[in-house]
XYZ file of C-alpha atoms in Angstrom:
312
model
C 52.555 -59.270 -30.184
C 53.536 -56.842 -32.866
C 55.986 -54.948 -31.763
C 59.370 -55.497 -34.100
C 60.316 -53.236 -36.852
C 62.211 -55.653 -38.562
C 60.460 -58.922 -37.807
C 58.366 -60.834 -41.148
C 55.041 -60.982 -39.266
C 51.532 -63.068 -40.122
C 48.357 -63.243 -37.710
C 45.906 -64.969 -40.163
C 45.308 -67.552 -37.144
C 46.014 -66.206 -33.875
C 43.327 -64.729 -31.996
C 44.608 -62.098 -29.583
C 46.680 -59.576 -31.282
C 48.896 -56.408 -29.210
C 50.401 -53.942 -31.050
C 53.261 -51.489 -29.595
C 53.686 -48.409 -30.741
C 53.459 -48.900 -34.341
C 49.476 -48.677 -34.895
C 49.519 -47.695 -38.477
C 52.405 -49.396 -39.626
C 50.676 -52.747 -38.734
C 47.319 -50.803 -40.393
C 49.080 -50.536 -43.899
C 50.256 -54.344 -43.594
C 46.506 -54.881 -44.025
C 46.303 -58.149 -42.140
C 42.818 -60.225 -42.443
C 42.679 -62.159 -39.908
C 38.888 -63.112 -39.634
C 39.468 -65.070 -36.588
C 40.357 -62.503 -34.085
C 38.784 -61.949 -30.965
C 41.362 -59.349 -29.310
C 43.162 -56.709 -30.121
C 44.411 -54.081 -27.709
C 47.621 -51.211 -28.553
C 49.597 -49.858 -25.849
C 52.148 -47.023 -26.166
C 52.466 -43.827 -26.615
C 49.833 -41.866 -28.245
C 49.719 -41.877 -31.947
C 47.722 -40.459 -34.732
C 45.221 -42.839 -36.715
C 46.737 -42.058 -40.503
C 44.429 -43.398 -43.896
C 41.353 -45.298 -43.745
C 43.081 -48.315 -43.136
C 41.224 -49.213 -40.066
C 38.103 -49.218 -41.586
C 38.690 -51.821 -44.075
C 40.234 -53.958 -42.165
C 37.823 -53.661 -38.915
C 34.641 -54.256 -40.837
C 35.841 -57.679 -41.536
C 36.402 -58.322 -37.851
C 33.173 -59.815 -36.733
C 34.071 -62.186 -34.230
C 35.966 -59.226 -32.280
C 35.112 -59.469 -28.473
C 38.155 -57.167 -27.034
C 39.327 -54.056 -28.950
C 41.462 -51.525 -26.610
C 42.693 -48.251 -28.547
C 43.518 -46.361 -25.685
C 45.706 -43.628 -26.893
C 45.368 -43.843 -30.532
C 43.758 -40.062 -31.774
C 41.595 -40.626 -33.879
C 41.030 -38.512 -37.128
C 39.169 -34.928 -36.758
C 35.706 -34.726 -38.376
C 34.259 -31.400 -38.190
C 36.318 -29.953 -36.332
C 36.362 -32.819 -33.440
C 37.892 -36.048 -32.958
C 35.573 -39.405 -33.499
C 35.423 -42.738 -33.565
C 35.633 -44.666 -36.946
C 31.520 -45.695 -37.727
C 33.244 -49.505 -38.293
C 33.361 -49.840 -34.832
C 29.450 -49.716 -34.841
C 29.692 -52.851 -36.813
C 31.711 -54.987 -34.606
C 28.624 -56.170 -32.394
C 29.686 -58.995 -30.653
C 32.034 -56.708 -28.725
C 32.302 -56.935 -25.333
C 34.627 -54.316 -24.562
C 35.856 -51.053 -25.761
C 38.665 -49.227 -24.689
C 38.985 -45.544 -25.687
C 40.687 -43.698 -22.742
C 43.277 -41.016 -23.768
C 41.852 -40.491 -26.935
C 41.394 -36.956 -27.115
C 37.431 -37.895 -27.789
C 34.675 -35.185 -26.474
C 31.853 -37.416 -27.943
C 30.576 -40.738 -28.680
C 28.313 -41.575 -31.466
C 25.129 -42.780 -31.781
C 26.564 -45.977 -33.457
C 27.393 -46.578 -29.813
C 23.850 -48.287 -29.633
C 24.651 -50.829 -31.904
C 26.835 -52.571 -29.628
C 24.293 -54.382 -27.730
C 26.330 -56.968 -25.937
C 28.760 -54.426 -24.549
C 29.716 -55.025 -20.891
C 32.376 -52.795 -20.721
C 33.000 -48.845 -22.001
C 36.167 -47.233 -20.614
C 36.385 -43.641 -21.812
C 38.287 -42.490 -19.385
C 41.240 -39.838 -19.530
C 38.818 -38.102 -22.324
C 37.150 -34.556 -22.214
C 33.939 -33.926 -20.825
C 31.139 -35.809 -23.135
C 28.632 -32.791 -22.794
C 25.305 -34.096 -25.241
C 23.128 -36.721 -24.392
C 24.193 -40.500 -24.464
C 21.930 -43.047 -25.088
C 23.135 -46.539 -23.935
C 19.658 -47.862 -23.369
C 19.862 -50.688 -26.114
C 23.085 -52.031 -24.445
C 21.490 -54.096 -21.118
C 24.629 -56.280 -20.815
C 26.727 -53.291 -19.233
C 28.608 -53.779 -16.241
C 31.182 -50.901 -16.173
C 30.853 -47.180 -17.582
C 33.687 -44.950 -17.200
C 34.253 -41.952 -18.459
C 33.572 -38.223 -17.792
C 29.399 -37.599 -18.787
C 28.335 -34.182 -18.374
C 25.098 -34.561 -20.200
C 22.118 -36.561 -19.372
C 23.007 -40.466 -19.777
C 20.513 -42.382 -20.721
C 20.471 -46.093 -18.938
C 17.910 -48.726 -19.719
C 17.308 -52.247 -17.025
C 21.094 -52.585 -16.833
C 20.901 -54.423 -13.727
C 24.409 -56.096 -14.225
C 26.063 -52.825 -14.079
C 29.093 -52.411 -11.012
C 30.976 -49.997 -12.010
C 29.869 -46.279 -13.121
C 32.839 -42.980 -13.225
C 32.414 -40.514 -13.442
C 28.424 -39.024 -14.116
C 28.120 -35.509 -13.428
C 25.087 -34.350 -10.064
C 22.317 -33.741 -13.248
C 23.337 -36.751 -14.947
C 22.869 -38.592 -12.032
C 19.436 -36.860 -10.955
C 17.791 -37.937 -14.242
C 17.963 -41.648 -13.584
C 16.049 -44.285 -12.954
C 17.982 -44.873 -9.253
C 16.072 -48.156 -8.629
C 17.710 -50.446 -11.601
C 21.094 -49.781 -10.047
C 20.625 -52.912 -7.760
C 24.083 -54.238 -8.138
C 26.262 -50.806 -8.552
C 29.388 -50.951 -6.744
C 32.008 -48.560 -7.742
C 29.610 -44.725 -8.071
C 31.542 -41.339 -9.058
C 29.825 -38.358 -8.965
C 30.909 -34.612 -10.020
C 29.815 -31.476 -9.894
C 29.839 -29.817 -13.847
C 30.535 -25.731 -14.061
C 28.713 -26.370 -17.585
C 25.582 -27.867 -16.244
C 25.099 -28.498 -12.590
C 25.246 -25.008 -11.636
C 23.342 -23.358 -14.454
C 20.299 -25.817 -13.669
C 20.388 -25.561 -10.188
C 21.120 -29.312 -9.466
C 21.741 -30.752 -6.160
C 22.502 -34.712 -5.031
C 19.376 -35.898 -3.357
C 20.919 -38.134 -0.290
C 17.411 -40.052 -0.472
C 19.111 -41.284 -4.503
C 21.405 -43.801 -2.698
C 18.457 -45.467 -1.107
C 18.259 -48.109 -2.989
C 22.199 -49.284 -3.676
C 22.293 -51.726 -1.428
C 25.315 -53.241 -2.815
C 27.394 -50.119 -2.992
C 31.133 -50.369 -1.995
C 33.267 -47.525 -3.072
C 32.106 -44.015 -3.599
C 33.241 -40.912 -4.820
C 31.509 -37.449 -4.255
C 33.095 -34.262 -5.559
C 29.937 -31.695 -5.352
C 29.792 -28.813 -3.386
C 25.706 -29.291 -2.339
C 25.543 -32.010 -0.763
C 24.675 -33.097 3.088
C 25.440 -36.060 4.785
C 22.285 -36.222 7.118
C 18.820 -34.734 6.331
C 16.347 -32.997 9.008
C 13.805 -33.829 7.236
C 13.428 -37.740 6.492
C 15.473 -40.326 8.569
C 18.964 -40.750 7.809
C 19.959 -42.876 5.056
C 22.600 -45.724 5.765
C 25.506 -46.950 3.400
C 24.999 -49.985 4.812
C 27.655 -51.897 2.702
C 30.374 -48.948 1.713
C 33.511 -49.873 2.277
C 35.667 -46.443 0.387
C 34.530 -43.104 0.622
C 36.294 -40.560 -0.921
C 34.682 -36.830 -0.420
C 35.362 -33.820 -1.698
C 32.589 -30.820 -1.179
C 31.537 -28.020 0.936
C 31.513 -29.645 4.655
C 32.242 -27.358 7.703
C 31.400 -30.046 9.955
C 31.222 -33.987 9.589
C 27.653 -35.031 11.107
C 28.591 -36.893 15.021
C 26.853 -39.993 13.874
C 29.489 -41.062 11.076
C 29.209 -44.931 12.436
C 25.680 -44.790 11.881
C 25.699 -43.514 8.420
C 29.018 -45.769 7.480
C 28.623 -48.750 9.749
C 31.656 -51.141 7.225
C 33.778 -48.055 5.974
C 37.165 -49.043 5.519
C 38.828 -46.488 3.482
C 37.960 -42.426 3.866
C 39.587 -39.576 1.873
C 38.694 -36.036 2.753
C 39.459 -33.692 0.045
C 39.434 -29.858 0.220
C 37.068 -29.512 3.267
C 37.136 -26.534 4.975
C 36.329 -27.691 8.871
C 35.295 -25.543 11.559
C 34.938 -28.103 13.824
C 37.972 -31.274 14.998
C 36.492 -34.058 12.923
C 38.330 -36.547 14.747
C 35.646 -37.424 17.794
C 33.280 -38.038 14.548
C 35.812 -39.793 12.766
C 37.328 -41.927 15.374
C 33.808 -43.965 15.783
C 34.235 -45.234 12.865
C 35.201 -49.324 13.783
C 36.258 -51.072 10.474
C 38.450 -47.513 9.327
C 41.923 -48.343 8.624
C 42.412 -45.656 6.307
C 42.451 -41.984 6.218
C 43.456 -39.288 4.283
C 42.574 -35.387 5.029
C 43.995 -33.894 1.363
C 44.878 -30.503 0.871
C 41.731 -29.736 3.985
C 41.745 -26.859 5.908
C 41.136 -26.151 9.713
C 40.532 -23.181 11.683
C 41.405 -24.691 15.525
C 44.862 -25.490 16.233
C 44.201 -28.820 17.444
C 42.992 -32.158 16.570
C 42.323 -34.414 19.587
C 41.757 -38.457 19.102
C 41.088 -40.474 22.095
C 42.387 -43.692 23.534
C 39.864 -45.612 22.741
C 39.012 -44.264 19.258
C 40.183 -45.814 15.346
C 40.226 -49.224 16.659
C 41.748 -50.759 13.696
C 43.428 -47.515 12.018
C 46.379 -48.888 9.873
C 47.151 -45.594 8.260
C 46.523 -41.841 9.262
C 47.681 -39.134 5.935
C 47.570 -35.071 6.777
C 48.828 -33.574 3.840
């Protein structure tokens, strides 16, 4: 841990390295130490001074861990970006770039083909295309993708946050066999200009699916048309789009829900007899939702196994 001012520090051996606050200070030190595997800063955000980091990261090549989440990285026309030495460190397995200030990732991205793990979150919206095809080891994406995201057989991946409604309709749906942890968005930039709306009949095939997260404003819960598609194994739900009125067969469409948030619905109808069938709920949350009745009625018999009930 590097974290003292004053302290005479060497790392030519150790293999997990944390800095504290004092990113470029331990940059200028210039420390070679071809043995690392780790390296991860926490602190406040700070700005990446010199070119220091790129002659000492090109040596790393044993680097499986590197977390710079919060460092701000140079400007390069006009835009923030990652140092191309990080497209050289390919035995990576994860990369941590949240809070960065970043609005794109680089091609370079591609080179990392044993990547598991890409945490971008806390960023602005990546708007152009990214092409992760070339990394098949993924298991969590996160981040905020506005443009089209390009996925190869990544059949190991759990976790993807947040893809925007025409991201999402672009991809190959079926590969997603193992998908746990979904986040969807509606983008002012894209989804709207395009015309893009979630197909329900998309979530077909993730049958391992635990904890979703829908903020779109075109999207149904039930179709007329086909037969109704069942999130068999969902366990969260948090929703945020343009509901008046929760479909009656809620238990049928969430048969294991645990954990519902409704955000910024405007009801027309009590949700509760819809909600209240739900058996495994023990929590809910109705955020910042609107309702035109003056009453909400529950019944004796209904949330079973409700631990927790939030109107706010």
């Amino acid at each position: 841990v590097y974290n003292d001012p004053v302290a005479q520090y060497s790392s030519a051996t150790c293999r997990r390295e944390v800095v504290h606050h004092q990113i470029n200070r331990y940059l200028s030190e210039k420390h070679r130490n071809k043995q690392m595997r780790s390296f991860l800063f926490f602190g406040k955000s700070e700005d990446l001074v010199g070119r220091d980091f790129e002659t000492i990261y090109l040596k790393l090549k044993l680097l499986r861990v590197l977390d710079l989440g919060g460092v701000r990285f140079p400007c390069e026309e006009g835009k923030k970006s990652l140092p191309e030495v990080i497209g050289y460190l390919i035995h990576l397995r994860y990369l941590g770039i949240a809070d960065t200030f970043l609005s794109n990732l680089p091609s370079f991205i591609s080179n990392l083909r044993f990547l598991q793990t890409l945490d971008a979150s806390g960023n602005e919206s990546i708007r152009q295309t990214i092409d992760l095809r070339n990394l098949t080891s993924l298991r969590h994406v996160i981040g905020k993708f506005v443009g089209e995201l390009l996925i190869g057989d990544t059949v190991n991946l759990q976790t993807l946050r947040s893809i925007s409604s025409y991201s999402w309709s672009k991809l190959n749906h079926e590969v997603f066999i193992n998908l746990r942890d979904l986040e969807i968005f509606d983008s002012m930039w894209v989804d709207h200009q395009r015309g893009v709306s979630l197909d329900l009949s998309s979530f077909s095939k993730l049958k391992n699916l635990r904890a979703l997260t829908l903020k779109v404003s075109t999207f149904k819960l039930s179709s007329e048309s086909e037969e109704t598609v069942r999130f068999q194994t969902l366990v969260e739900l948090t929703l945020r789009c343009d509901i008046r009125r929760l479909p009656k067969d809620m238990d049928v469409i969430f048969p294991s829900l645990e954990s519902l948030t409704l955000v910024r619905l405007c009801l027309e109808e009590d949700p509760m007899p819809a909600l209240e069938k739900l058996q495994r709920l023990e929590d809910l949350s109705l955020t910042n939702c609107s309702y035109s009745e003056a009453k909400m009625s529950i019944s004796a018999q209904g949330f079973s196994r409700l631990n927790k009930l939030e109107l706010f």
